[in-house]
Amino acid sequence: MSALITLNDVYKVYRMGQEKIFAVNGVSFEIEEGEICCMKGPSGSGKSTLLHLMAGLDKPSKGTITIGKTRIDTLNENQLALFRQRYVGFIFQSYYLIPTLTALENVAMPLTFCGIPKSKRIKKAIELLEAVGLKDRMKHKPSEMSGGQQQRVSIARAFANNPKVIFADEPTGNLDTATTFEMMTLMTEMAKAWNQTMVIVTHYNEISG
Ligand code: ADP
């Protein structure tokens, strides 16, 4: 196995008036291809900031971040947007599904931007919704589904464009304990089955890599 994500002496410093907040303070590590990596730590310790830096949603104040062969800390905003579209999948605590679209349309959405023809987009979205156990909810809109079901849709969506890495930011923060267990199992089993690299920020303690 080889390193897919490499962070070298990464800092993120926020300025609040005269005060400097060192959210990420000289962090270096590697995540290998196919690895499922969990980031845990107390609130305010910099987990979300680090995840956003790795996902190209924010830029480090100092240090280098490489994903595959790409130095993402030197990309401009347009290049970063393209990079995220092609190589990154996201799972968020609040799901961020589009309320006017069905489950099927939400999962097929990322493929629209990749120029994949409609018939192929639908086929892939059906395959993914079946994999997350939502075969009978494909035509439902987010408001017609439970929190757990909405998170299943967002998990399916994250896998849609075969990203190099999926980032999950407190993906079970809004779910009860039983659904949290189901969701973590689903995400990690899918990642293993599809040889997908995954980085998860979580408070959940029972996860196994
Ligand atoms: P965690 O995810 O571990 O709870 P965060 O990455 O959200 O931690 O925050 C790390 C630190 O950086 C905290 O002290 C937080 O207040 C600060 N911080 C995060 N985002 C910003 C921001 N946009 N502006 C200023 N300070 C921030």
mmCIF file with all atom_site columns, N, CA and C in Angstrom, residues 21 55 58 73-74 101-102 166:
data_model
loop_
_atom_site.group_PDB
_atom_site.id
_atom_site.type_symbol
_atom_site.label_atom_id
_atom_site.label_alt_id
_atom_site.label_comp_id
_atom_site.label_asym_id
_atom_site.label_entity_id
_atom_site.label_seq_id
_atom_site.pdbx_PDB_ins_code
_atom_site.Cartn_x
_atom_site.Cartn_y
_atom_site.Cartn_z
_atom_site.occupancy
_atom_site.B_iso_or_equiv
_atom_site.pdbx_formal_charge
_atom_site.auth_seq_id
_atom_site.auth_comp_id
_atom_site.auth_asym_id
_atom_site.auth_atom_id
_atom_site.pdbx_PDB_model_num
ATOM 1  N N  . ILE A 1 21  ? -5.556  32.062 16.773 1.00 0.00 ? 21  ILE A N  1
ATOM 2  C CA . ILE A 1 21  ? -6.003  30.744 17.241 1.00 0.00 ? 21  ILE A CA 1
ATOM 3  C C  . ILE A 1 21  ? -5.319  29.681 16.390 1.00 0.00 ? 21  ILE A C  1
ATOM 4  N N  . ALA A 1 55  ? -9.814  18.025 2.598  1.00 0.00 ? 55  ALA A N  1
ATOM 5  C CA . ALA A 1 55  ? -10.837 17.906 1.552  1.00 0.00 ? 55  ALA A CA 1
ATOM 6  C C  . ALA A 1 55  ? -10.780 19.064 0.556  1.00 0.00 ? 55  ALA A C  1
ATOM 7  N N  . ASP A 1 58  ? -10.696 24.306 2.558  1.00 0.00 ? 58  ASP A N  1
ATOM 8  C CA . ASP A 1 58  ? -10.002 25.429 3.177  1.00 0.00 ? 58  ASP A CA 1
ATOM 9  C C  . ASP A 1 58  ? -8.502  25.243 2.932  1.00 0.00 ? 58  ASP A C  1
ATOM 10 N N  . ASP A 1 73  ? -2.602  22.227 -1.494 1.00 0.00 ? 73  ASP A N  1
ATOM 11 C CA . ASP A 1 73  ? -2.439  23.522 -0.813 1.00 0.00 ? 73  ASP A CA 1
ATOM 12 C C  . ASP A 1 73  ? -2.027  24.641 -1.766 1.00 0.00 ? 73  ASP A C  1
ATOM 13 N N  . THR A 1 74  ? -1.593  24.286 -2.988 1.00 0.00 ? 74  THR A N  1
ATOM 14 C CA . THR A 1 74  ? -1.171  25.330 -3.934 1.00 0.00 ? 74  THR A CA 1
ATOM 15 C C  . THR A 1 74  ? -2.241  25.594 -5.006 1.00 0.00 ? 74  THR A C  1
ATOM 16 N N  . LEU A 1 101 ? -35.414 17.191 -4.772 1.00 0.00 ? 101 LEU A N  1
ATOM 17 C CA . LEU A 1 101 ? -35.057 16.026 -5.593 1.00 0.00 ? 101 LEU A CA 1
ATOM 18 C C  . LEU A 1 101 ? -35.350 14.720 -4.855 1.00 0.00 ? 101 LEU A C  1
ATOM 19 N N  . THR A 1 102 ? -35.644 13.656 -5.611 1.00 0.00 ? 102 THR A N  1
ATOM 20 C CA . THR A 1 102 ? -35.850 12.334 -5.013 1.00 0.00 ? 102 THR A CA 1
ATOM 21 C C  . THR A 1 102 ? -34.499 11.762 -4.577 1.00 0.00 ? 102 THR A C  1
ATOM 22 N N  . ILE A 1 166 ? -13.322 9.586  0.629  1.00 0.00 ? 166 ILE A N  1
ATOM 23 C CA . ILE A 1 166 ? -14.573 10.116 1.178  1.00 0.00 ? 166 ILE A CA 1
ATOM 24 C C  . ILE A 1 166 ? -14.291 10.696 2.557  1.00 0.00 ? 166 ILE A C  1
#
